[in-house]
Amino acid sequence: MFSWFAWCSSLPILSPQSLDSRGEGMLDLDWATFLFQLVNFLVLVVGLNRFLFKPLRRKLNEREKAIADALQDARDRGAEAARLRDQWEQSTLRAREEAEEILHLAQSEAEQKAASILEETRARVDRMTEEMRQDFRRQRDEMAAQYYDEILDTIVELSANVVQSVTTRRTHDDLVTNYCASIYQLPQADVDEYRRAMAGRVPTAFVTTPVALTSDQTKTLSDTLSSLIDRHIELQVRIDPELIAGIQVRLADKLIDNSVREQLRRLRQRVRRDVISRLGARAQYGEP
């Protein structure tokens, strides 16, 4: 590459010899040198443009592009940072809201659980109280029933003694007669049931009486029971003064009893049921 200063020093375009002989000071151009210098200048310009200015402009353009890219990247990074910051703020806000919601839900669940435990405790206390009350009433009723049973047993025994002391033979005979009459008044379904019960068995009736039966009573009773099962029946009689009056007859697994002792027993059961019913009614309405 040619140097600019070397080129300037090599411009002998004007020389003292260029003055004409007449001394008029006219310039005499050396066209060969001028053309050579012009070509040299153009070559220099082309060389400078190719090897200096173009690389310099390319470097400047690359530097400018790098700066622009850096600025754009900085702007992009700034926008990304802003986006991430907004996203972080939104995430933080959402996390705070979720935390508050979870806390509120936990408090609500804790309150509900506490209320449920309290309600369950109250219900359990109420159940225990009611069970204790019912247990007390049951024990009281059992004691009262036992007490009434003892009273009823005493009353029945006293009544039996009184009835036995005033009962006559005629009362016993009337009860035997009534027993025989009641057999003939049984419904057909009961008659069939007695006959099925005695089928395949030895036709025997086990009779319990407080006093000995007369021959007429024995015959009447045998005929009545034979008519009941439609077979001739034998009587096995046993004496038991505890019956007071009346008779007790067992056919197979069936028992018919119209004795005074049985009537007193039934009376005792009715009175006991009435007493228990009244105790139950008092317990139902909460009466002491």
PDB file of C-alpha atoms in Angstrom:
ATOM      1  CA  MET A   1       0.000   0.000   0.000  1.00  0.00           C
ATOM      2  CA  PHE A   2       1.224   3.485  -0.859  1.00  0.00           C
ATOM      3  CA  SER A   3       1.712   6.081   1.769  1.00  0.00           C
ATOM      4  CA  TRP A   4      -0.249   9.310   1.541  1.00  0.00           C
ATOM      5  CA  PHE A   5       2.691  11.420   2.509  1.00  0.00           C
ATOM      6  CA  ALA A   6       4.971   9.695   0.024  1.00  0.00           C
ATOM      7  CA  TRP A   7       2.420  10.397  -2.641  1.00  0.00           C
ATOM      8  CA  CYS A   8       2.173  14.075  -1.774  1.00  0.00           C
ATOM      9  CA  SER A   9       5.970  14.496  -1.826  1.00  0.00           C
ATOM     10  CA  SER A  10       6.168  12.849  -5.179  1.00  0.00           C
ATOM     11  CA  LEU A  11       3.993  15.396  -6.987  1.00  0.00           C
ATOM     12  CA  PRO A  12       6.468  17.301  -9.203  1.00  0.00           C
ATOM     13  CA  ILE A  13       3.641  18.692 -11.229  1.00  0.00           C
ATOM     14  CA  LEU A  14       5.092  22.211 -11.171  1.00  0.00           C
ATOM     15  CA  SER A  15       8.788  22.691 -11.697  1.00  0.00           C
ATOM     16  CA  PRO A  16      11.026  25.734 -12.377  1.00  0.00           C
ATOM     17  CA  GLN A  17      11.590  24.487 -15.816  1.00  0.00           C
ATOM     18  CA  SER A  18       7.934  24.889 -16.488  1.00  0.00           C
ATOM     19  CA  LEU A  19       8.346  28.620 -16.807  1.00  0.00           C
ATOM     20  CA  ASP A  20       8.469  29.635 -20.415  1.00  0.00           C
ATOM     21  CA  SER A  21      11.289  31.504 -21.848  1.00  0.00           C
ATOM     22  CA  ARG A  22       9.254  34.616 -22.101  1.00  0.00           C
ATOM     23  CA  GLY A  23       8.948  34.769 -18.268  1.00  0.00           C
ATOM     24  CA  GLU A  24       5.191  34.973 -18.317  1.00  0.00           C
ATOM     25  CA  GLY A  25       4.791  32.463 -15.410  1.00  0.00           C
ATOM     26  CA  MET A  26       2.648  29.941 -17.293  1.00  0.00           C
ATOM     27  CA  LEU A  27       2.377  26.412 -15.865  1.00  0.00           C
ATOM     28  CA  ASP A  28       3.511  23.508 -17.961  1.00  0.00           C
ATOM     29  CA  LEU A  29       1.650  20.299 -17.016  1.00  0.00           C
ATOM     30  CA  ASP A  30       3.449  16.968 -17.182  1.00  0.00           C
ATOM     31  CA  TRP A  31       0.538  14.868 -18.342  1.00  0.00           C
ATOM     32  CA  ALA A  32       2.362  11.617 -18.091  1.00  0.00           C
ATOM     33  CA  THR A  33       3.219  12.263 -14.494  1.00  0.00           C
ATOM     34  CA  PHE A  34      -0.270  13.581 -13.834  1.00  0.00           C
ATOM     35  CA  LEU A  35      -1.874  10.493 -15.282  1.00  0.00           C
ATOM     36  CA  PHE A  36       0.518   8.305 -13.411  1.00  0.00           C
ATOM     37  CA  GLN A  37      -0.234  10.085 -10.159  1.00  0.00           C
ATOM     38  CA  LEU A  38      -3.962   9.949 -10.894  1.00  0.00           C
ATOM     39  CA  VAL A  39      -3.784   6.235 -11.493  1.00  0.00           C
ATOM     40  CA  ASN A  40      -1.619   5.921  -8.447  1.00  0.00           C
ATOM     41  CA  PHE A  41      -4.233   7.878  -6.444  1.00  0.00           C
ATOM     42  CA  LEU A  42      -7.084   5.790  -7.753  1.00  0.00           C
ATOM     43  CA  VAL A  43      -5.199   2.601  -6.944  1.00  0.00           C
ATOM     44  CA  LEU A  44      -4.527   4.030  -3.509  1.00  0.00           C
ATOM     45  CA  VAL A  45      -8.202   4.897  -3.029  1.00  0.00           C
ATOM     46  CA  VAL A  46      -9.289   1.450  -4.192  1.00  0.00           C
ATOM     47  CA  GLY A  47      -6.681  -0.189  -1.977  1.00  0.00           C
ATOM     48  CA  LEU A  48      -7.662   1.916   1.013  1.00  0.00           C
ATOM     49  CA  ASN A  49     -11.339   1.277   0.385  1.00  0.00           C
ATOM     50  CA  ARG A  50     -10.834  -2.465   0.103  1.00  0.00           C
ATOM     51  CA  PHE A  51      -8.235  -3.079   2.730  1.00  0.00           C
ATOM     52  CA  LEU A  52      -9.033  -0.306   5.226  1.00  0.00           C
ATOM     53  CA  PHE A  53     -12.431   1.297   4.901  1.00  0.00           C
ATOM     54  CA  LYS A  54     -14.439  -1.828   4.032  1.00  0.00           C
ATOM     55  CA  PRO A  55     -12.985  -3.861   6.918  1.00  0.00           C
ATOM     56  CA  LEU A  56     -13.397  -0.824   9.144  1.00  0.00           C
ATOM     57  CA  ARG A  57     -17.008  -0.326   8.051  1.00  0.00           C
ATOM     58  CA  ARG A  58     -17.602  -4.073   8.452  1.00  0.00           C
ATOM     59  CA  LYS A  59     -16.119  -3.953  11.927  1.00  0.00           C
ATOM     60  CA  LEU A  60     -18.172  -0.856  12.719  1.00  0.00           C
ATOM     61  CA  ASN A  61     -21.315  -2.524  11.371  1.00  0.00           C
ATOM     62  CA  GLU A  62     -20.544  -5.684  13.294  1.00  0.00           C
ATOM     63  CA  ARG A  63     -19.861  -3.622  16.408  1.00  0.00           C
ATOM     64  CA  GLU A  64     -23.061  -1.652  15.860  1.00  0.00           C
ATOM     65  CA  LYS A  65     -24.974  -4.876  15.284  1.00  0.00           C
ATOM     66  CA  ALA A  66     -23.378  -6.399  18.376  1.00  0.00           C
ATOM     67  CA  ILE A  67     -24.324  -3.325  20.377  1.00  0.00           C
ATOM     68  CA  ALA A  68     -27.854  -3.426  18.940  1.00  0.00           C
ATOM     69  CA  ASP A  69     -28.069  -7.147  19.684  1.00  0.00           C
ATOM     70  CA  ALA A  70     -26.739  -6.516  23.166  1.00  0.00           C
ATOM     71  CA  LEU A  71     -29.281  -3.741  23.662  1.00  0.00           C
ATOM     72  CA  GLN A  72     -32.065  -5.954  22.300  1.00  0.00           C
ATOM     73  CA  ASP A  73     -30.893  -8.815  24.473  1.00  0.00           C
ATOM     74  CA  ALA A  74     -30.806  -6.445  27.428  1.00  0.00           C
ATOM     75  CA  ARG A  75     -34.334  -5.280  26.579  1.00  0.00           C
ATOM     76  CA  ASP A  76     -35.447  -8.921  26.175  1.00  0.00           C
ATOM     77  CA  ARG A  77     -33.803  -9.837  29.445  1.00  0.00           C
ATOM     78  CA  GLY A  78     -35.449  -6.837  31.067  1.00  0.00           C
ATOM     79  CA  ALA A  79     -38.832  -7.871  29.664  1.00  0.00           C
ATOM     80  CA  GLU A  80     -38.208 -11.475  30.761  1.00  0.00           C
ATOM     81  CA  ALA A  81     -37.160 -10.234  34.186  1.00  0.00           C
ATOM     82  CA  ALA A  82     -40.305  -8.099  34.368  1.00  0.00           C
ATOM     83  CA  ARG A  83     -42.390 -11.079  33.252  1.00  0.00           C
ATOM     84  CA  LEU A  84     -40.720 -13.324  35.796  1.00  0.00           C
ATOM     85  CA  ARG A  85     -41.192 -10.666  38.451  1.00  0.00           C
ATOM     86  CA  ASP A  86     -44.889 -10.361  37.589  1.00  0.00           C
ATOM     87  CA  GLN A  87     -45.160 -14.144  37.536  1.00  0.00           C
ATOM     88  CA  TRP A  88     -43.383 -14.356  40.882  1.00  0.00           C
ATOM     89  CA  GLU A  89     -45.644 -11.673  42.328  1.00  0.00           C
ATOM     90  CA  GLN A  90     -48.706 -13.495  41.005  1.00  0.00           C
ATOM     91  CA  SER A  91     -47.382 -16.807  42.333  1.00  0.00           C
ATOM     92  CA  THR A  92     -46.641 -15.185  45.676  1.00  0.00           C
ATOM     93  CA  LEU A  93     -50.110 -13.632  45.768  1.00  0.00           C
ATOM     94  CA  ARG A  94     -51.708 -16.927  44.756  1.00  0.00           C
ATOM     95  CA  ALA A  95     -49.624 -18.800  47.333  1.00  0.00           C
ATOM     96  CA  ARG A  96     -50.641 -16.259  49.977  1.00  0.00           C
ATOM     97  CA  GLU A  97     -54.298 -16.621  49.013  1.00  0.00           C
ATOM     98  CA  GLU A  98     -54.005 -20.419  49.036  1.00  0.00           C
ATOM     99  CA  ALA A  99     -52.263 -20.287  52.408  1.00  0.00           C
ATOM    100  CA  GLU A 100     -55.014 -18.046  53.782  1.00  0.00           C
ATOM    101  CA  GLU A 101     -57.651 -20.357  52.305  1.00  0.00           C
ATOM    102  CA  ILE A 102     -55.920 -23.416  53.786  1.00  0.00           C
ATOM    103  CA  LEU A 103     -55.635 -21.654  57.127  1.00  0.00           C
ATOM    104  CA  HIS A 104     -59.293 -20.638  56.996  1.00  0.00           C
ATOM    105  CA  LEU A 105     -60.271 -24.170  55.994  1.00  0.00           C
ATOM    106  CA  ALA A 106     -58.147 -25.627  58.779  1.00  0.00           C
ATOM    107  CA  GLN A 107     -59.712 -23.245  61.285  1.00  0.00           C
ATOM    108  CA  SER A 108     -63.171 -24.104  59.984  1.00  0.00           C
ATOM    109  CA  GLU A 109     -62.443 -27.831  60.156  1.00  0.00           C
ATOM    110  CA  ALA A 110     -61.000 -27.416  63.640  1.00  0.00           C
ATOM    111  CA  GLU A 111     -64.092 -25.502  64.743  1.00  0.00           C
ATOM    112  CA  GLN A 112     -66.371 -28.103  63.162  1.00  0.00           C
ATOM    113  CA  LYS A 113     -64.381 -30.916  64.742  1.00  0.00           C
ATOM    114  CA  ALA A 114     -64.476 -29.193  68.107  1.00  0.00           C
ATOM    115  CA  ALA A 115     -68.223 -28.644  67.736  1.00  0.00           C
ATOM    116  CA  SER A 116     -68.650 -32.270  66.671  1.00  0.00           C
ATOM    117  CA  ILE A 117     -66.612 -33.504  69.630  1.00  0.00           C
ATOM    118  CA  LEU A 118     -68.595 -31.255  71.953  1.00  0.00           C
ATOM    119  CA  GLU A 119     -71.887 -32.444  70.478  1.00  0.00           C
ATOM    120  CA  GLU A 120     -70.752 -36.062  70.653  1.00  0.00           C
ATOM    121  CA  THR A 121     -69.681 -35.562  74.260  1.00  0.00           C
ATOM    122  CA  ARG A 122     -73.030 -34.021  75.110  1.00  0.00           C
ATOM    123  CA  ALA A 123     -74.849 -36.850  73.343  1.00  0.00           C
ATOM    124  CA  ARG A 124     -72.722 -39.401  75.177  1.00  0.00           C
ATOM    125  CA  VAL A 125     -73.401 -37.711  78.496  1.00  0.00           C
ATOM    126  CA  ASP A 126     -77.109 -37.627  77.660  1.00  0.00           C
ATOM    127  CA  ARG A 127     -77.022 -41.321  76.723  1.00  0.00           C
ATOM    128  CA  MET A 128     -75.144 -42.211  79.884  1.00  0.00           C
ATOM    129  CA  THR A 129     -77.573 -40.152  81.937  1.00  0.00           C
ATOM    130  CA  GLU A 130     -80.534 -41.781  80.234  1.00  0.00           C
ATOM    131  CA  GLU A 131     -78.982 -45.234  80.651  1.00  0.00           C
ATOM    132  CA  MET A 132     -78.362 -44.543  84.325  1.00  0.00           C
ATOM    133  CA  ARG A 133     -81.924 -43.282  84.680  1.00  0.00           C
ATOM    134  CA  GLN A 134     -83.310 -46.328  82.891  1.00  0.00           C
ATOM    135  CA  ASP A 135     -81.050 -48.644  84.894  1.00  0.00           C
ATOM    136  CA  PHE A 136     -82.241 -47.015  88.095  1.00  0.00           C
ATOM    137  CA  ARG A 137     -85.846 -47.357  87.012  1.00  0.00           C
ATOM    138  CA  ARG A 138     -85.266 -50.967  85.966  1.00  0.00           C
ATOM    139  CA  GLN A 139     -83.666 -51.824  89.286  1.00  0.00           C
ATOM    140  CA  ARG A 140     -86.414 -49.972  91.087  1.00  0.00           C
ATOM    141  CA  ASP A 141     -89.066 -51.789  89.062  1.00  0.00           C
ATOM    142  CA  GLU A 142     -87.333 -55.127  89.617  1.00  0.00           C
ATOM    143  CA  MET A 143     -87.191 -54.480  93.333  1.00  0.00           C
ATOM    144  CA  ALA A 144     -90.795 -53.315  93.285  1.00  0.00           C
ATOM    145  CA  ALA A 145     -91.830 -56.348  91.215  1.00  0.00           C
ATOM    146  CA  GLN A 146     -89.969 -58.642  93.605  1.00  0.00           C
ATOM    147  CA  TYR A 147     -91.590 -56.867  96.519  1.00  0.00           C
ATOM    148  CA  TYR A 148     -95.010 -57.155  94.882  1.00  0.00           C
ATOM    149  CA  ASP A 149     -94.309 -60.819  94.066  1.00  0.00           C
ATOM    150  CA  GLU A 150     -93.642 -61.507  97.709  1.00  0.00           C
ATOM    151  CA  ILE A 151     -96.780 -59.630  98.676  1.00  0.00           C
ATOM    152  CA  LEU A 152     -98.831 -61.461  96.050  1.00  0.00           C
ATOM    153  CA  ASP A 153     -97.430 -64.822  97.138  1.00  0.00           C
ATOM    154  CA  THR A 154     -98.384 -64.026 100.695  1.00  0.00           C
ATOM    155  CA  ILE A 155    -101.848 -62.882  99.632  1.00  0.00           C
ATOM    156  CA  VAL A 156    -102.358 -65.997  97.500  1.00  0.00           C
ATOM    157  CA  GLU A 157    -101.291 -68.277 100.349  1.00  0.00           C
ATOM    158  CA  LEU A 158    -103.563 -66.501 102.785  1.00  0.00           C
ATOM    159  CA  SER A 159    -106.389 -66.567 100.264  1.00  0.00           C
ATOM    160  CA  ALA A 160    -105.774 -70.268  99.603  1.00  0.00           C
ATOM    161  CA  ASN A 161    -105.932 -70.998 103.306  1.00  0.00           C
ATOM    162  CA  VAL A 162    -109.106 -68.974 103.661  1.00  0.00           C
ATOM    163  CA  VAL A 163    -110.714 -70.516 100.570  1.00  0.00           C
ATOM    164  CA  GLN A 164    -109.671 -73.996 101.652  1.00  0.00           C
ATOM    165  CA  SER A 165    -111.210 -73.461 105.052  1.00  0.00           C
ATOM    166  CA  VAL A 166    -114.555 -72.387 103.583  1.00  0.00           C
ATOM    167  CA  THR A 167    -114.633 -74.663 100.530  1.00  0.00           C
ATOM    168  CA  THR A 168    -117.127 -77.524 100.736  1.00  0.00           C
ATOM    169  CA  ARG A 169    -117.403 -80.810  98.881  1.00  0.00           C
ATOM    170  CA  ARG A 170    -120.181 -79.321  96.842  1.00  0.00           C
ATOM    171  CA  THR A 171    -117.830 -76.673  95.446  1.00  0.00           C
ATOM    172  CA  HIS A 172    -115.471 -79.411  94.325  1.00  0.00           C
ATOM    173  CA  ASP A 173    -118.300 -81.402  92.747  1.00  0.00           C
ATOM    174  CA  ASP A 174    -119.556 -78.318  90.896  1.00  0.00           C
ATOM    175  CA  LEU A 175    -116.082 -77.688  89.472  1.00  0.00           C
ATOM    176  CA  VAL A 176    -115.825 -81.300  88.264  1.00  0.00           C
ATOM    177  CA  THR A 177    -119.220 -80.985  86.602  1.00  0.00           C
ATOM    178  CA  ASN A 178    -118.222 -77.684  84.988  1.00  0.00           C
ATOM    179  CA  TYR A 179    -115.017 -79.293  83.717  1.00  0.00           C
ATOM    180  CA  CYS A 180    -116.916 -82.086  81.981  1.00  0.00           C
ATOM    181  CA  ALA A 181    -119.350 -79.582  80.485  1.00  0.00           C
ATOM    182  CA  SER A 182    -116.492 -77.422  79.170  1.00  0.00           C
ATOM    183  CA  ILE A 183    -115.015 -80.414  77.320  1.00  0.00           C
ATOM    184  CA  TYR A 184    -118.202 -80.771  75.280  1.00  0.00           C
ATOM    185  CA  GLN A 185    -118.060 -77.067  74.419  1.00  0.00           C
ATOM    186  CA  LEU A 186    -114.539 -77.171  72.937  1.00  0.00           C
ATOM    187  CA  PRO A 187    -114.230 -76.010  69.298  1.00  0.00           C
ATOM    188  CA  GLN A 188    -113.753 -78.726  66.702  1.00  0.00           C
ATOM    189  CA  ALA A 189    -110.199 -77.496  66.022  1.00  0.00           C
ATOM    190  CA  ASP A 190    -109.273 -78.106  69.680  1.00  0.00           C
ATOM    191  CA  VAL A 191    -110.919 -81.520  69.597  1.00  0.00           C
ATOM    192  CA  ASP A 192    -108.895 -82.464  66.497  1.00  0.00           C
ATOM    193  CA  GLU A 193    -105.725 -81.246  68.174  1.00  0.00           C
ATOM    194  CA  TYR A 194    -106.382 -83.433  71.242  1.00  0.00           C
ATOM    195  CA  ARG A 195    -107.030 -86.448  69.037  1.00  0.00           C
ATOM    196  CA  ARG A 196    -103.805 -85.880  67.072  1.00  0.00           C
ATOM    197  CA  ALA A 197    -101.884 -85.531  70.335  1.00  0.00           C
ATOM    198  CA  MET A 198    -103.246 -88.861  71.626  1.00  0.00           C
ATOM    199  CA  ALA A 199    -102.802 -90.736  68.336  1.00  0.00           C
ATOM    200  CA  GLY A 200    -100.342 -93.597  68.761  1.00  0.00           C
ATOM    201  CA  ARG A 201    -100.340 -93.244  72.562  1.00  0.00           C
ATOM    202  CA  VAL A 202    -101.836 -95.413  75.268  1.00  0.00           C
ATOM    203  CA  PRO A 203    -105.230 -93.795  75.998  1.00  0.00           C
ATOM    204  CA  THR A 204    -104.538 -92.717  79.565  1.00  0.00           C
ATOM    205  CA  ALA A 205    -105.559 -89.517  81.353  1.00  0.00           C
ATOM    206  CA  PHE A 206    -103.616 -88.382  84.416  1.00  0.00           C
ATOM    207  CA  VAL A 207    -106.087 -86.787  86.852  1.00  0.00           C
ATOM    208  CA  THR A 208    -105.136 -84.814  89.972  1.00  0.00           C
ATOM    209  CA  THR A 209    -107.861 -84.001  92.501  1.00  0.00           C
ATOM    210  CA  PRO A 210    -107.841 -82.595  96.058  1.00  0.00           C
ATOM    211  CA  VAL A 211    -110.300 -85.251  97.254  1.00  0.00           C
ATOM    212  CA  ALA A 212    -111.231 -88.691  96.000  1.00  0.00           C
ATOM    213  CA  LEU A 213    -113.674 -88.782  93.100  1.00  0.00           C
ATOM    214  CA  THR A 214    -116.959 -90.590  93.456  1.00  0.00           C
ATOM    215  CA  SER A 215    -117.698 -93.516  91.193  1.00  0.00           C
ATOM    216  CA  ASP A 216    -120.204 -91.419  89.261  1.00  0.00           C
ATOM    217  CA  GLN A 217    -117.650 -88.630  88.807  1.00  0.00           C
ATOM    218  CA  THR A 218    -115.035 -91.159  87.665  1.00  0.00           C
ATOM    219  CA  LYS A 219    -117.428 -92.678  85.129  1.00  0.00           C
ATOM    220  CA  THR A 220    -118.618 -89.270  83.878  1.00  0.00           C
ATOM    221  CA  LEU A 221    -115.053 -88.008  83.527  1.00  0.00           C
ATOM    222  CA  SER A 222    -113.950 -91.202  81.721  1.00  0.00           C
ATOM    223  CA  ASP A 223    -116.870 -91.014  79.296  1.00  0.00           C
ATOM    224  CA  THR A 224    -116.237 -87.315  78.649  1.00  0.00           C
ATOM    225  CA  LEU A 225    -112.534 -87.786  77.897  1.00  0.00           C
ATOM    226  CA  SER A 226    -113.241 -90.894  75.789  1.00  0.00           C
ATOM    227  CA  SER A 227    -115.658 -88.839  73.733  1.00  0.00           C
ATOM    228  CA  LEU A 228    -113.007 -86.131  73.383  1.00  0.00           C
ATOM    229  CA  ILE A 229    -110.359 -88.415  71.849  1.00  0.00           C
ATOM    230  CA  ASP A 230    -112.876 -90.820  70.288  1.00  0.00           C
ATOM    231  CA  ARG A 231    -111.264 -93.758  72.112  1.00  0.00           C
ATOM    232  CA  HIS A 232    -111.888 -95.479  75.429  1.00  0.00           C
ATOM    233  CA  ILE A 233    -109.584 -93.931  77.995  1.00  0.00           C
ATOM    234  CA  GLU A 234    -108.280 -95.071  81.368  1.00  0.00           C
ATOM    235  CA  LEU A 235    -107.903 -92.701  84.333  1.00  0.00           C
ATOM    236  CA  GLN A 236    -104.935 -92.532  86.679  1.00  0.00           C
ATOM    237  CA  VAL A 237    -106.052 -90.492  89.688  1.00  0.00           C
ATOM    238  CA  ARG A 238    -103.723 -88.779  92.178  1.00  0.00           C
ATOM    239  CA  ILE A 239    -104.811 -86.895  95.331  1.00  0.00           C
ATOM    240  CA  ASP A 240    -103.304 -83.432  95.982  1.00  0.00           C
ATOM    241  CA  PRO A 241    -105.061 -81.317  98.649  1.00  0.00           C
ATOM    242  CA  GLU A 242    -103.137 -78.234  97.446  1.00  0.00           C
ATOM    243  CA  LEU A 243    -105.635 -77.934  94.590  1.00  0.00           C
ATOM    244  CA  ILE A 244    -108.327 -77.075  97.196  1.00  0.00           C
ATOM    245  CA  ALA A 245    -111.177 -77.851  94.777  1.00  0.00           C
ATOM    246  CA  GLY A 246    -111.611 -78.817  91.128  1.00  0.00           C
ATOM    247  CA  ILE A 247    -109.451 -81.153  89.035  1.00  0.00           C
ATOM    248  CA  GLN A 248    -106.367 -81.150  86.844  1.00  0.00           C
ATOM    249  CA  VAL A 249    -106.268 -83.431  83.761  1.00  0.00           C
ATOM    250  CA  ARG A 250    -103.237 -84.127  81.527  1.00  0.00           C
ATOM    251  CA  LEU A 251    -103.676 -85.690  78.085  1.00  0.00           C
ATOM    252  CA  ALA A 252    -100.344 -86.299  76.354  1.00  0.00           C
ATOM    253  CA  ASP A 253     -98.612 -82.902  76.571  1.00  0.00           C
ATOM    254  CA  LYS A 254    -101.840 -80.931  77.128  1.00  0.00           C
ATOM    255  CA  LEU A 255    -103.070 -79.849  80.535  1.00  0.00           C
ATOM    256  CA  ILE A 256    -106.563 -78.690  81.518  1.00  0.00           C
ATOM    257  CA  ASP A 257    -106.809 -77.268  85.034  1.00  0.00           C
ATOM    258  CA  ASN A 258    -109.909 -75.733  86.653  1.00  0.00           C
ATOM    259  CA  SER A 259    -108.808 -76.108  90.260  1.00  0.00           C
ATOM    260  CA  VAL A 260    -109.131 -73.308  92.791  1.00  0.00           C
ATOM    261  CA  ARG A 261    -105.336 -73.276  93.133  1.00  0.00           C
ATOM    262  CA  GLU A 262    -105.027 -72.626  89.381  1.00  0.00           C
ATOM    263  CA  GLN A 263    -107.620 -69.860  89.562  1.00  0.00           C
ATOM    264  CA  LEU A 264    -105.702 -68.202  92.410  1.00  0.00           C
ATOM    265  CA  ARG A 265    -102.496 -68.509  90.339  1.00  0.00           C
ATOM    266  CA  ARG A 266    -104.148 -66.854  87.335  1.00  0.00           C
ATOM    267  CA  LEU A 267    -105.514 -64.124  89.582  1.00  0.00           C
ATOM    268  CA  ARG A 268    -102.000 -63.542  90.891  1.00  0.00           C
ATOM    269  CA  GLN A 269    -100.631 -63.290  87.326  1.00  0.00           C
ATOM    270  CA  ARG A 270    -103.313 -60.760  86.326  1.00  0.00           C
ATOM    271  CA  VAL A 271    -102.600 -58.621  89.367  1.00  0.00           C
ATOM    272  CA  ARG A 272     -98.853 -58.846  88.696  1.00  0.00           C
ATOM    273  CA  ARG A 273     -99.328 -57.810  85.046  1.00  0.00           C
ATOM    274  CA  ASP A 274    -101.421 -54.851  86.157  1.00  0.00           C
ATOM    275  CA  VAL A 275     -98.755 -53.796  88.647  1.00  0.00           C
ATOM    276  CA  ILE A 276     -95.938 -54.120  86.087  1.00  0.00           C
ATOM    277  CA  SER A 277     -98.037 -52.255  83.519  1.00  0.00           C
ATOM    278  CA  ARG A 278     -98.576 -49.404  85.953  1.00  0.00           C
ATOM    279  CA  LEU A 279     -94.871 -49.323  86.806  1.00  0.00           C
ATOM    280  CA  GLY A 280     -94.034 -49.239  83.095  1.00  0.00           C
ATOM    281  CA  ALA A 281     -96.502 -46.412  82.490  1.00  0.00           C
ATOM    282  CA  ARG A 282     -94.963 -44.402  85.311  1.00  0.00           C
ATOM    283  CA  ALA A 283     -91.466 -44.987  83.900  1.00  0.00           C
ATOM    284  CA  GLN A 284     -92.619 -43.999  80.407  1.00  0.00           C
ATOM    285  CA  TYR A 285     -93.941 -40.645  81.622  1.00  0.00           C
ATOM    286  CA  GLY A 286     -90.921 -40.058  83.842  1.00  0.00           C
ATOM    287  CA  GLU A 287     -92.815 -40.414  87.083  1.00  0.00           C
ATOM    288  CA  PRO A 288     -90.743 -41.351  90.137  1.00  0.00           C
TER     289      PRO A 288
END
